[in-house]
Short mmCIF file of C-alpha atoms in Angstrom, two decimals:
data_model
loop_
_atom_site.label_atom_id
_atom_site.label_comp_id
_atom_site.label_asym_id
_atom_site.label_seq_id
_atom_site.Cartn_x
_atom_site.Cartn_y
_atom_site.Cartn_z
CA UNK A 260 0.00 0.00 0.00
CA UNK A 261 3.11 2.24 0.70
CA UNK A 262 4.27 1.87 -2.86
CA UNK A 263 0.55 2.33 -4.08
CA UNK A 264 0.78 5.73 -2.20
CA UNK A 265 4.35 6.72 -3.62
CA UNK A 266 3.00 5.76 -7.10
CA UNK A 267 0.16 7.77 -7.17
CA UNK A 268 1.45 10.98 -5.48
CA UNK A 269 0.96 14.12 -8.11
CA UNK A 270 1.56 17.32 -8.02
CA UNK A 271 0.91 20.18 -10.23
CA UNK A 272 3.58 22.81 -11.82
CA UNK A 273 2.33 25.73 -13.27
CA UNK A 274 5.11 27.84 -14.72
CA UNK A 275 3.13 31.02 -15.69
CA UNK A 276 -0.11 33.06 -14.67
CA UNK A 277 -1.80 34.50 -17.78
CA UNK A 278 -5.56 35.60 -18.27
CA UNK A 279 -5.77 32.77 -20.97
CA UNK A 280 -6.97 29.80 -20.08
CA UNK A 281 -4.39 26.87 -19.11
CA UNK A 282 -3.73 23.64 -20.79
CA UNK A 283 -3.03 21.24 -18.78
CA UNK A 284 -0.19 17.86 -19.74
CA UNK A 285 1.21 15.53 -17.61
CA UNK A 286 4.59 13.92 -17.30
CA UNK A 287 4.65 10.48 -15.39
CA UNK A 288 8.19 9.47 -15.46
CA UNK A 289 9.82 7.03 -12.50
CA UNK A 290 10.45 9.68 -9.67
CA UNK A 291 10.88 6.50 -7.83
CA UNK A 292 12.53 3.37 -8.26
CA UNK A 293 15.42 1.44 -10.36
CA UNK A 294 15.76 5.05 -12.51
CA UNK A 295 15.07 7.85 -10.55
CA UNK A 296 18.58 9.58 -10.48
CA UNK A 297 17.52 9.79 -14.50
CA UNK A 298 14.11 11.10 -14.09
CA UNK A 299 14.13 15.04 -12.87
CA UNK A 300 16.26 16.12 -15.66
CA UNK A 301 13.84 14.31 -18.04
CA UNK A 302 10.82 15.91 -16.59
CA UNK A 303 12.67 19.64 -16.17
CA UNK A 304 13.58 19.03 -20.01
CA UNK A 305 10.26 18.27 -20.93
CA UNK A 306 8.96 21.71 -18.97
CA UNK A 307 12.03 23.39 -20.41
CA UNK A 308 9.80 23.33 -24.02
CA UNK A 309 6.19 23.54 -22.04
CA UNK A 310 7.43 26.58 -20.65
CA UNK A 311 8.94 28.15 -24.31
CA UNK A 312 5.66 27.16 -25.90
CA UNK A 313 3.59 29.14 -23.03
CA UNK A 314 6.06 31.79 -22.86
CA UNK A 315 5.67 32.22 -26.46
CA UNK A 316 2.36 34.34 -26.42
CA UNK A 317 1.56 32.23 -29.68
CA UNK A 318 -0.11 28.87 -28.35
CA UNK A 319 -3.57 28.51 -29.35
CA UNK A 320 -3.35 32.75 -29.45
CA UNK A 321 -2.07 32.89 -25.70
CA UNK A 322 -2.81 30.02 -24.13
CA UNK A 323 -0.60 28.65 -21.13
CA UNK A 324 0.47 25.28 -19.92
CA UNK A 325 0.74 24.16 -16.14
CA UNK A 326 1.99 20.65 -15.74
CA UNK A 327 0.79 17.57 -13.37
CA UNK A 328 3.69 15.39 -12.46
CA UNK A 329 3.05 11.61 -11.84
CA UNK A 330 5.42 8.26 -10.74
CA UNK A 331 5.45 5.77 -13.27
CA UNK A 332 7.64 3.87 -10.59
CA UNK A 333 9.04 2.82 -13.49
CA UNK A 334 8.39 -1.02 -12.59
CA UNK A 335 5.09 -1.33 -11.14
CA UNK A 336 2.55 -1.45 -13.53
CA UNK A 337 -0.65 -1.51 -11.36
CA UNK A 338 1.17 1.67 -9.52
CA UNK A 339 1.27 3.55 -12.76
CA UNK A 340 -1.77 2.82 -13.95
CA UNK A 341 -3.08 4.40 -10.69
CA UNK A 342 -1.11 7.67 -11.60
CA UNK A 343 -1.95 7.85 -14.78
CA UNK A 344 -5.77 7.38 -14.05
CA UNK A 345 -5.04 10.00 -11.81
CA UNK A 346 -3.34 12.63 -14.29
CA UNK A 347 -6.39 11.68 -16.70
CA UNK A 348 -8.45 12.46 -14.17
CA UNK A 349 -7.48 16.21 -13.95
CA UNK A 350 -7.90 17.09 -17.61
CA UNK A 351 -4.78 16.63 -19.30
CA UNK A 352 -4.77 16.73 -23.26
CA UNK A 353 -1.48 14.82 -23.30
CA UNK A 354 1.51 12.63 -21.51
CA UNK A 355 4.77 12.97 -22.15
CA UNK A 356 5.76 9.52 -20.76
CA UNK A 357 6.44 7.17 -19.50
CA UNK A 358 9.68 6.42 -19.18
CA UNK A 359 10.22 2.28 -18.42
CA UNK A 360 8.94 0.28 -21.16
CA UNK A 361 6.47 -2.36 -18.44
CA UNK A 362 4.96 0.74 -17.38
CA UNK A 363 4.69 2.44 -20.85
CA UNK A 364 2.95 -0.27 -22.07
CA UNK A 365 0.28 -0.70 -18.99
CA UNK A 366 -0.22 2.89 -19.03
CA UNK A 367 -1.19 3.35 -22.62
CA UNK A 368 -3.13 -0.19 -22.45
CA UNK A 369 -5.08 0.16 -19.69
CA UNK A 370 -5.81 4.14 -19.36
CA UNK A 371 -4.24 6.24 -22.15
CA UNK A 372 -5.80 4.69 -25.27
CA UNK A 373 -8.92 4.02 -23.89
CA UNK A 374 -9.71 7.77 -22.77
CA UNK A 375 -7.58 9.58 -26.39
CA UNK A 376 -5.01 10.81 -24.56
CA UNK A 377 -1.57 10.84 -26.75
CA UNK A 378 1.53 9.39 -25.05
CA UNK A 379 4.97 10.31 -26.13
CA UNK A 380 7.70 8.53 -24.59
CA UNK A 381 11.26 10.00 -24.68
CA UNK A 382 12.93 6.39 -23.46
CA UNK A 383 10.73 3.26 -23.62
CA UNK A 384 12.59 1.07 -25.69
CA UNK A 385 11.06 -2.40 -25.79
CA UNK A 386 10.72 -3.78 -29.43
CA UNK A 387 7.28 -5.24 -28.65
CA UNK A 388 5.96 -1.50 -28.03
CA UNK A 389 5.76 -1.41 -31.88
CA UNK A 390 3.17 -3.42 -32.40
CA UNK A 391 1.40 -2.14 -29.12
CA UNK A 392 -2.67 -1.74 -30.36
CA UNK A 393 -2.57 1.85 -29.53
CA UNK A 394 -5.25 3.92 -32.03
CA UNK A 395 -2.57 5.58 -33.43
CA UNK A 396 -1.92 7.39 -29.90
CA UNK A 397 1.69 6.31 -28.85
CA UNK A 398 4.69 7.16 -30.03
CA UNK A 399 8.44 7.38 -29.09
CA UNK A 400 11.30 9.82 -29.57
CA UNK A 401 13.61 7.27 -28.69
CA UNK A 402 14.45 4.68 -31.30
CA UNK A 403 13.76 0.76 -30.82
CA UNK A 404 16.17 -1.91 -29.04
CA UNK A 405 15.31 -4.11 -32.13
CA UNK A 406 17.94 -1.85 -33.38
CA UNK A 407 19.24 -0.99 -29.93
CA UNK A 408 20.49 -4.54 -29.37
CA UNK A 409 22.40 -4.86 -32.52
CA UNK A 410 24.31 -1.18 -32.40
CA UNK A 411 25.57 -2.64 -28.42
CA UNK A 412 26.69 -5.46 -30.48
CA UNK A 413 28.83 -4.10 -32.63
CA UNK A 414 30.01 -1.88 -29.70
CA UNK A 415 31.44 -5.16 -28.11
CA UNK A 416 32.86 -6.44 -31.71
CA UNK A 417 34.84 -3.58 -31.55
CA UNK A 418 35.94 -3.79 -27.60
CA UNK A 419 37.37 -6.90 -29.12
CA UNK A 420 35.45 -9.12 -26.73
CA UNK A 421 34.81 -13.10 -27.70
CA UNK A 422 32.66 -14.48 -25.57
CA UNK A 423 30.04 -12.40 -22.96
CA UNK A 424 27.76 -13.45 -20.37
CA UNK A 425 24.15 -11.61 -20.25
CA UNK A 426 22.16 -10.57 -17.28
CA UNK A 427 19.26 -8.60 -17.90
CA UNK A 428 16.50 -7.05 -15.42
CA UNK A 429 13.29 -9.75 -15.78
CA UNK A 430 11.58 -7.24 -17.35
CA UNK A 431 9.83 -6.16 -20.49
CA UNK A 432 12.86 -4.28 -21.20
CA UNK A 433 15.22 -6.35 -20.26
CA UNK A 434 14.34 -9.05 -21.93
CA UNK A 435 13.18 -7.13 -25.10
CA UNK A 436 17.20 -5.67 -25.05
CA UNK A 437 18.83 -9.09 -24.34
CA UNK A 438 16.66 -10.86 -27.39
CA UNK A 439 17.99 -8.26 -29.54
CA UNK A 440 21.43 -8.36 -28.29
CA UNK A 441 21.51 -12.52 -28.78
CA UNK A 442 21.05 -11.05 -32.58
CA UNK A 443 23.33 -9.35 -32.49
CA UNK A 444 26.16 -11.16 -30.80
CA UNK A 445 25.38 -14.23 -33.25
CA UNK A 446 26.24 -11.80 -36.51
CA UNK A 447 29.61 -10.89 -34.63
CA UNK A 448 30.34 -14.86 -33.76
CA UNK A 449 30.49 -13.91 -30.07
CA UNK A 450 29.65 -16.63 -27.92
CA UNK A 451 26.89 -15.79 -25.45
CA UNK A 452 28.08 -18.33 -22.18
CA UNK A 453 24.96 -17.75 -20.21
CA UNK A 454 21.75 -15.35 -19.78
CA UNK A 455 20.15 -14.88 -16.64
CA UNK A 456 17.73 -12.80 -15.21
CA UNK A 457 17.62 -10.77 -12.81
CA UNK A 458 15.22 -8.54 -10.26
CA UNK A 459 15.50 -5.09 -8.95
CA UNK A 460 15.08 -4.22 -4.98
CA UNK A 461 17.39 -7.17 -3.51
CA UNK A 462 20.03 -6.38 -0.89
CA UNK A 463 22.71 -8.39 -2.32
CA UNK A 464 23.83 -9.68 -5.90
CA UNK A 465 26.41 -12.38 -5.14
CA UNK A 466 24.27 -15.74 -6.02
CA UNK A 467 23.54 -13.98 -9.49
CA UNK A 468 27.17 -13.12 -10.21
CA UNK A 469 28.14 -16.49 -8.88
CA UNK A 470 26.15 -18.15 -11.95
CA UNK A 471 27.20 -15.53 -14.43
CA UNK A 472 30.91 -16.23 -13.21
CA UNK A 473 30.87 -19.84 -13.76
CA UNK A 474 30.04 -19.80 -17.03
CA UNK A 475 32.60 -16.97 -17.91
CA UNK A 476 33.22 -15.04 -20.54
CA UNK A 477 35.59 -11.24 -21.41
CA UNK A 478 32.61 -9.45 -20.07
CA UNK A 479 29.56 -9.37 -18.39
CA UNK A 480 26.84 -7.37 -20.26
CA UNK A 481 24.37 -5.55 -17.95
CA UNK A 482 20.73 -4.87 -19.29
CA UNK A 483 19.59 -3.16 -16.55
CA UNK A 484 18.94 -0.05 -14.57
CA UNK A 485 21.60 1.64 -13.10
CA UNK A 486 19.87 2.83 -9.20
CA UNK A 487 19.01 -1.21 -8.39
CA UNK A 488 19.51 -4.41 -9.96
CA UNK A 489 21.99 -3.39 -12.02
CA UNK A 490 24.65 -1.21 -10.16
CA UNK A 491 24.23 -4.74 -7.46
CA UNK A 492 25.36 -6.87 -10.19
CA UNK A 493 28.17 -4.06 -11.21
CA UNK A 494 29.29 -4.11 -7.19
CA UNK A 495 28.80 -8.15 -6.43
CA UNK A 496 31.41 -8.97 -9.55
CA UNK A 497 33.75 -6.30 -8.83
CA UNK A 498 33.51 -7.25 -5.26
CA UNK A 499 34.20 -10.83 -5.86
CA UNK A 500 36.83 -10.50 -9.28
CA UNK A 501 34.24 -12.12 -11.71
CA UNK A 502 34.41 -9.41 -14.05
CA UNK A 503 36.24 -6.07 -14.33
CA UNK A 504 35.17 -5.15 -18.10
CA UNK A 505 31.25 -4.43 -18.35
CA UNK A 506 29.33 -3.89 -21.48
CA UNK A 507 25.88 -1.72 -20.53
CA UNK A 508 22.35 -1.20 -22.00
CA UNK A 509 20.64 2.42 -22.16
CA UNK A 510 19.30 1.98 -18.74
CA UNK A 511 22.98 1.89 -17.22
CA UNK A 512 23.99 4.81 -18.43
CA UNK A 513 24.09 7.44 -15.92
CA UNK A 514 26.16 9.83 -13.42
CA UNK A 515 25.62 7.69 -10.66
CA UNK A 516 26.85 4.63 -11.82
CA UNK A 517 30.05 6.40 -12.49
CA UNK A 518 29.55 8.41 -9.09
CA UNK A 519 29.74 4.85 -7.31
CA UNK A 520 31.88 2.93 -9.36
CA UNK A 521 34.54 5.90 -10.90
CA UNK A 522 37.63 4.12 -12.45
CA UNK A 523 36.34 0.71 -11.87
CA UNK A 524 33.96 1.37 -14.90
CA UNK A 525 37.06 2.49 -17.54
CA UNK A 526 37.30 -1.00 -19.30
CA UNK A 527 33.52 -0.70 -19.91
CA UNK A 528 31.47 0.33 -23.04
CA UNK A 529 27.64 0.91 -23.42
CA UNK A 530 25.74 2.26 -25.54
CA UNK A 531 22.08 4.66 -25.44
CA UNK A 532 20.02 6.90 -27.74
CA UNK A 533 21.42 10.01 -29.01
CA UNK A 534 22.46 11.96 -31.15
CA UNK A 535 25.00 14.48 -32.26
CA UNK A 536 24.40 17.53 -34.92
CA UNK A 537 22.66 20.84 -34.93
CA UNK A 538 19.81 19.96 -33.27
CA UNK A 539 21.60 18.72 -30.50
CA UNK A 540 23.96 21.85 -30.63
CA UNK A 541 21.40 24.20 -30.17
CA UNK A 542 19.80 22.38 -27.26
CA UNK A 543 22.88 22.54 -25.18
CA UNK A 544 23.07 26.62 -24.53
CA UNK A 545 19.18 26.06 -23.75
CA UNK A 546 19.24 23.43 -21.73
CA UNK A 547 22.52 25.09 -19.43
CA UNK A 548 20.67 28.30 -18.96
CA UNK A 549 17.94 26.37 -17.49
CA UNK A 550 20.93 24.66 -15.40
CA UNK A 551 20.04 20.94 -17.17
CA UNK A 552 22.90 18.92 -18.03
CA UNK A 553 22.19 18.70 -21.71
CA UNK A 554 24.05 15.32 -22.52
CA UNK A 555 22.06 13.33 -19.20
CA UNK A 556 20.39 10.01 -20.93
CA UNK A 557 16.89 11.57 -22.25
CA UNK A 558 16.81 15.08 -21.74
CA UNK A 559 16.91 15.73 -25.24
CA UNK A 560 14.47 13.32 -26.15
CA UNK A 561 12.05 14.24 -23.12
CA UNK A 562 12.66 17.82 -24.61
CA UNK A 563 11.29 16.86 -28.27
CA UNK A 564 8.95 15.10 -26.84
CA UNK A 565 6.98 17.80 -25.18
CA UNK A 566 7.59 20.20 -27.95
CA UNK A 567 5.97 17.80 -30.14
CA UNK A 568 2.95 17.39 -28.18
CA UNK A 569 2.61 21.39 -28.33
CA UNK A 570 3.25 21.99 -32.20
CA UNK A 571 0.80 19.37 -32.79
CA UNK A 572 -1.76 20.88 -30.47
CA UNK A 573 -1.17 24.35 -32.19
CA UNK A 574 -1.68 22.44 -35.55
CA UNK A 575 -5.01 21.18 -34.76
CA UNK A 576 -6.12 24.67 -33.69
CA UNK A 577 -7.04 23.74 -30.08
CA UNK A 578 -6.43 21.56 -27.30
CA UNK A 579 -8.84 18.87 -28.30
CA UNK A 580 -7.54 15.29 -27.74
CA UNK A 581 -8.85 13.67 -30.40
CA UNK A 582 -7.41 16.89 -32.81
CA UNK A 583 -3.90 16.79 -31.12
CA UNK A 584 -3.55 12.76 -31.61
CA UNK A 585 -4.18 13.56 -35.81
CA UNK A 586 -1.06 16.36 -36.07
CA UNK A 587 1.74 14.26 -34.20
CA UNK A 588 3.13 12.74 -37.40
CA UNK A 589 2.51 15.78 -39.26
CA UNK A 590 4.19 18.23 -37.23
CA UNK A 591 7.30 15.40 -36.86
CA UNK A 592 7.79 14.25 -40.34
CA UNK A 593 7.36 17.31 -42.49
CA UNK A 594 7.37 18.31 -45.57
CA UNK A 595 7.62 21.96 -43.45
CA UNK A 596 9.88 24.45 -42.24
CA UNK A 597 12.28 22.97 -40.32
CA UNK A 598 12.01 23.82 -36.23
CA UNK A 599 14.64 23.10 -33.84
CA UNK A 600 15.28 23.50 -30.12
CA UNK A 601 14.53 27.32 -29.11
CA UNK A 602 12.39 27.75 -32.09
CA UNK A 603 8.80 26.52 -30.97
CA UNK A 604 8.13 30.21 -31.26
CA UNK A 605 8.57 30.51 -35.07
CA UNK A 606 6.99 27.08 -35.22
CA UNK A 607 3.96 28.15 -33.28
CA UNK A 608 3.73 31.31 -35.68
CA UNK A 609 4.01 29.05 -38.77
CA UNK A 610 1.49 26.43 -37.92
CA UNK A 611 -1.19 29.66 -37.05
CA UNK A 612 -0.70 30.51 -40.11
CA UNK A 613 -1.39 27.47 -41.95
CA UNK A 614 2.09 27.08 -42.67
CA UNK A 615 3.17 23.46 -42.19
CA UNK A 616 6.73 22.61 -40.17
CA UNK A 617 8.77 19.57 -39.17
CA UNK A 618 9.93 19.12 -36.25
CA UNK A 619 13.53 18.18 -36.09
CA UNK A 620 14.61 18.70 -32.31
CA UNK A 621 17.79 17.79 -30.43
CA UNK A 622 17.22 14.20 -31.66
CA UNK A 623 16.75 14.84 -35.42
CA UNK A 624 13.10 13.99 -34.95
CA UNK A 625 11.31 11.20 -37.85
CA UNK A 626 9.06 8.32 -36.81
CA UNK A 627 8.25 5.14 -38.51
CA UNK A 628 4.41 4.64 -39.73
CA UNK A 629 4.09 2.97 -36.30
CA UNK A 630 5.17 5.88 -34.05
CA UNK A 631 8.76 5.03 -33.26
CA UNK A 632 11.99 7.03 -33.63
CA UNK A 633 14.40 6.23 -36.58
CA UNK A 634 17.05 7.88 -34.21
CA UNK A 635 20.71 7.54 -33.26
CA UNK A 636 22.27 5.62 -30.85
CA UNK A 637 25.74 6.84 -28.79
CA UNK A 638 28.65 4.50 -27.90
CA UNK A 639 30.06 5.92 -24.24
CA UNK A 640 32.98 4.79 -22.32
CA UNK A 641 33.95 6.69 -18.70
CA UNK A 642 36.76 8.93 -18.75
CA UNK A 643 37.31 11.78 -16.45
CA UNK A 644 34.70 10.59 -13.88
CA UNK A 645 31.71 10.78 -16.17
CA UNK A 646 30.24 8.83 -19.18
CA UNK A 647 31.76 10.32 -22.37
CA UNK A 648 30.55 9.86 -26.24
CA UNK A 649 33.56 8.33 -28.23
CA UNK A 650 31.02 7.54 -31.78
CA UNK A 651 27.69 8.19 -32.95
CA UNK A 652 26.28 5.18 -34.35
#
C-alpha cells in the first residue's frame, strides 16, 4: 500500500499566470525506483519546451500550460496505472511519458488509449511496443532496441570481446534488449556463455554473479537499470573478481553509476540513444541556462517530446484530444519548415498561419508509420569521472 501511495502521489507545476486559459499535460516518469537519479532532468527538459511554448504568447493565441507530475515507478505497472488514471483524471490533453517500457505499455493499455489521450515517450525502448494496439496514440522519440540490441553489439565487436555473459533485469525491457542483443552477438560470432535474469530491490547480488561467473566469458553485459539491480550486479562482480570489463544497456547509463563505481567502470562500453548535430547543438546553450545537463540520458528526447505534443496541439487549432492525436506525425515528419530546439516560437507562428513545419529537435526527430523514432544511438565509455561519447552510431 506504501508503494501504491508513492505511485500515485501528483503534483501540479504551473510555470506562468496569464488571463488565458491553461492547458493542462502531464509527465509520469519514475520519480521513484530502479531510474530515478535519470528522471528530474527528463521531466525539467520536458517543462524546459512547455514553458517556451507558453512563454511564447503564440499557443492557441495565448494560451498557457501548467503541468501535473506523476510516478510511473518505473516497474510497477498496477502503480502507474493508478497515476496515470489520476493525471487523466485532472484534464490533461497529453503525456509525455512514461519512461520504463512495463509501465509504458500498462499505461497506454489500460488508461491512455482508452480515454484519447496521446503518449509520447522519450525512453521506452522495448521492441514489442511497436506493435502495441494503440489507435494511433503512442509514439516514441527514442528509437527501438530491435535496433538498440544490434548497435551494443557491434560496440562489443569492436571492444574486441569473444565471448560475454548476459544478465538482464526480468523485465519487459530487459528481456526485449537481451533478445535483440543474442542477434546481435550471433552476426559478430560472439559466444553468449549464459543469460540470466535478474530482479530489482534485492540487498545483495552475489548468487547472481556467482552463476554468471561460472560460465565466464571477457565481459559481463548488464541490461539493466543503473539505481538497483543493475549497479548490485556491477558491485557483487567487482567485489568478488568475476568481471572487471562491463558492457551496458541504455538503462545503465548514468552519473551515478560512475559516481559509485569511478575508475572501476574504464574497461567498460555501453551504448544509449542520441544523437549528435545541430539539433543537438542548439539544445545545449538552452538546456545550461535552465541549469540541465544537456548530454544526461533523455533530456533531449524528453525535450522533443513535449515540444511535439505542443506543435501538434497548435496544428489542430485547439487543445482537443482527439485533434492533437491527428497532427503528431505531421508536425514530426514534415514536408515543413524545419524547427529546432529554441524555435517553438517561429513554429507556433508558422502552424497559425497554416504554414506546415517539421519538427527536427535535439534528436533529429522522424518516426516510422508505427510511431517510433528512426534515431541515433551513442557508444560511451567513462573517462574523467563521467560517461563520455567516443562515436555516434
Amino acid at each position: 500500500m506504501k508503494k501504491l501511495f508513492i505511485a500515485a502521489f501528483i503534483f501540479v507545476s504551473t510555470f506562468t499566470t496569464s488571463t488565458f486559459a491553461e492547458v493542462k499535460m502531464g509527465i509520469i516518469l519514475g520519480f521513484t525506483g530502479p531510474i530515478e537519479s535519470l528522471t528530474p532532468t527528463m521531466a525539467a527538459s520536458a517543462e524546459l519546451a512547455f514553458k517556451e511554448a507558453s512563454d511564447s504568447g503564440s499557443l492557441l493565441g495565448g494560451e498557457t500550460i501548467s503541468v501535473v507530475r506523476a510516478d510511473s515507478t518505473c516497474v510497477d505497472s498496477a502503480a502507474a496505472t493508478t497515476a496515470a488514471e489520476g493525471v487523466i483524471a485532472q484534464g490533461v490533453v497529453a503525456i509525455m511519458g512514461a519512461d520504463c517500457s512495463g509501465v509504458t505499455g500498462a499505461i497506454a493499455s489500460n488508461v491512455a488509449v482508452p480515454n484519447g489521450i496521446v503518449m509520447i515517450s522519450p525512453s521506452a525502448t522495448s521492441p514489442g511496443l511497436t506493435d502495441l494496439a494503440d489507435n494511433g496514440l503512442f509514439f516514441r522519440t527514442a528509437p527501438s532496441d530491435k535496433r538498440g540490441g544490434q548497435v551494443l553489439a557491434d560496440a562489443t565487436k569492436d571492444k574486441k570481446i569473444k565471448t560475454v555473459a548476459i544478465t538482464y533485469q526480468n523485465s519487459d525491457y530487459g528481456k526485449g534488449l537481451a533478445d535483440m542483443y543474442k542477434i546481435g552477438l550471433a552476426s559478430h560470432d560472439i559466444k553468449v556463455t549464459v543469460e540470466l535474469a535478474h530482479e530489482d530491490g534485492k540487498a545483495d547480488y552475489s548468487s547472481e554473479v556467482a552463476t554468471l561467473a561460472a560460465a565466464g566469458g571477457d565481459a559481463v553485459a548488464v541490461l539493466g537499470y543503473l539505481d538497483q539491480g543493475g549497479k548490485g550486479i556491477i558491485q557483487a562482480a567487482l567485489d568478488s573478481g568475476a568481471f572487471d570489463t562491463f558492457v551496458l544497456g541504455d538503462g545503465m547509463v548514468g552519473q551515478s553509476l560512475v559516481d559509485a563505481f569511478g575508475k572501476d567502470l574504464e574497461k567498460s562500453v555501453a551504448t544509449r540513444p542520441g544523437s549528435q548535430g545541430r539539433g543537438m547543438d542548439l539544445f545545449v546553450p538552452i538546456a545550461v541556462a535552465a541549469n540541465l545537463v544537456p548530454d544526461a540520458p533523455y533530456a533531449a528526447s524528453s525535450y522533443d517530446a513535449a515540444a511535439l505534443i505542443v506543435l501538434a496541439m497548435q496544428a489542430s487549432g485547439s487543445a482537443d484530444r482527439a485533434s492533437l492525436a491527428k497532427n503528431v506525425m505531421n508536425v514530426a515528419n514534415g514536408p515543413g519548415t524545419k524547427i529546432y530546439p529554441g524555435e517553438l516560437k517561429k513554429g507556433l507562428d508558422l502552424l497559425a498561419k497554416g504554414k506546415k513545419v517539421d519538427y527536427e529537435g535535439a534528436t533529429a526527430v522522424t518516426f516510422t508509420k508505427e510511431g517510433d523514432a528512426t534515431g541515433s544511438f551513442l557508444e560511451q565509455v567513462v573517462k574523467d569521472g563521467k560517461f563520455v561519447t567516443s562515436k555516434q552510431r
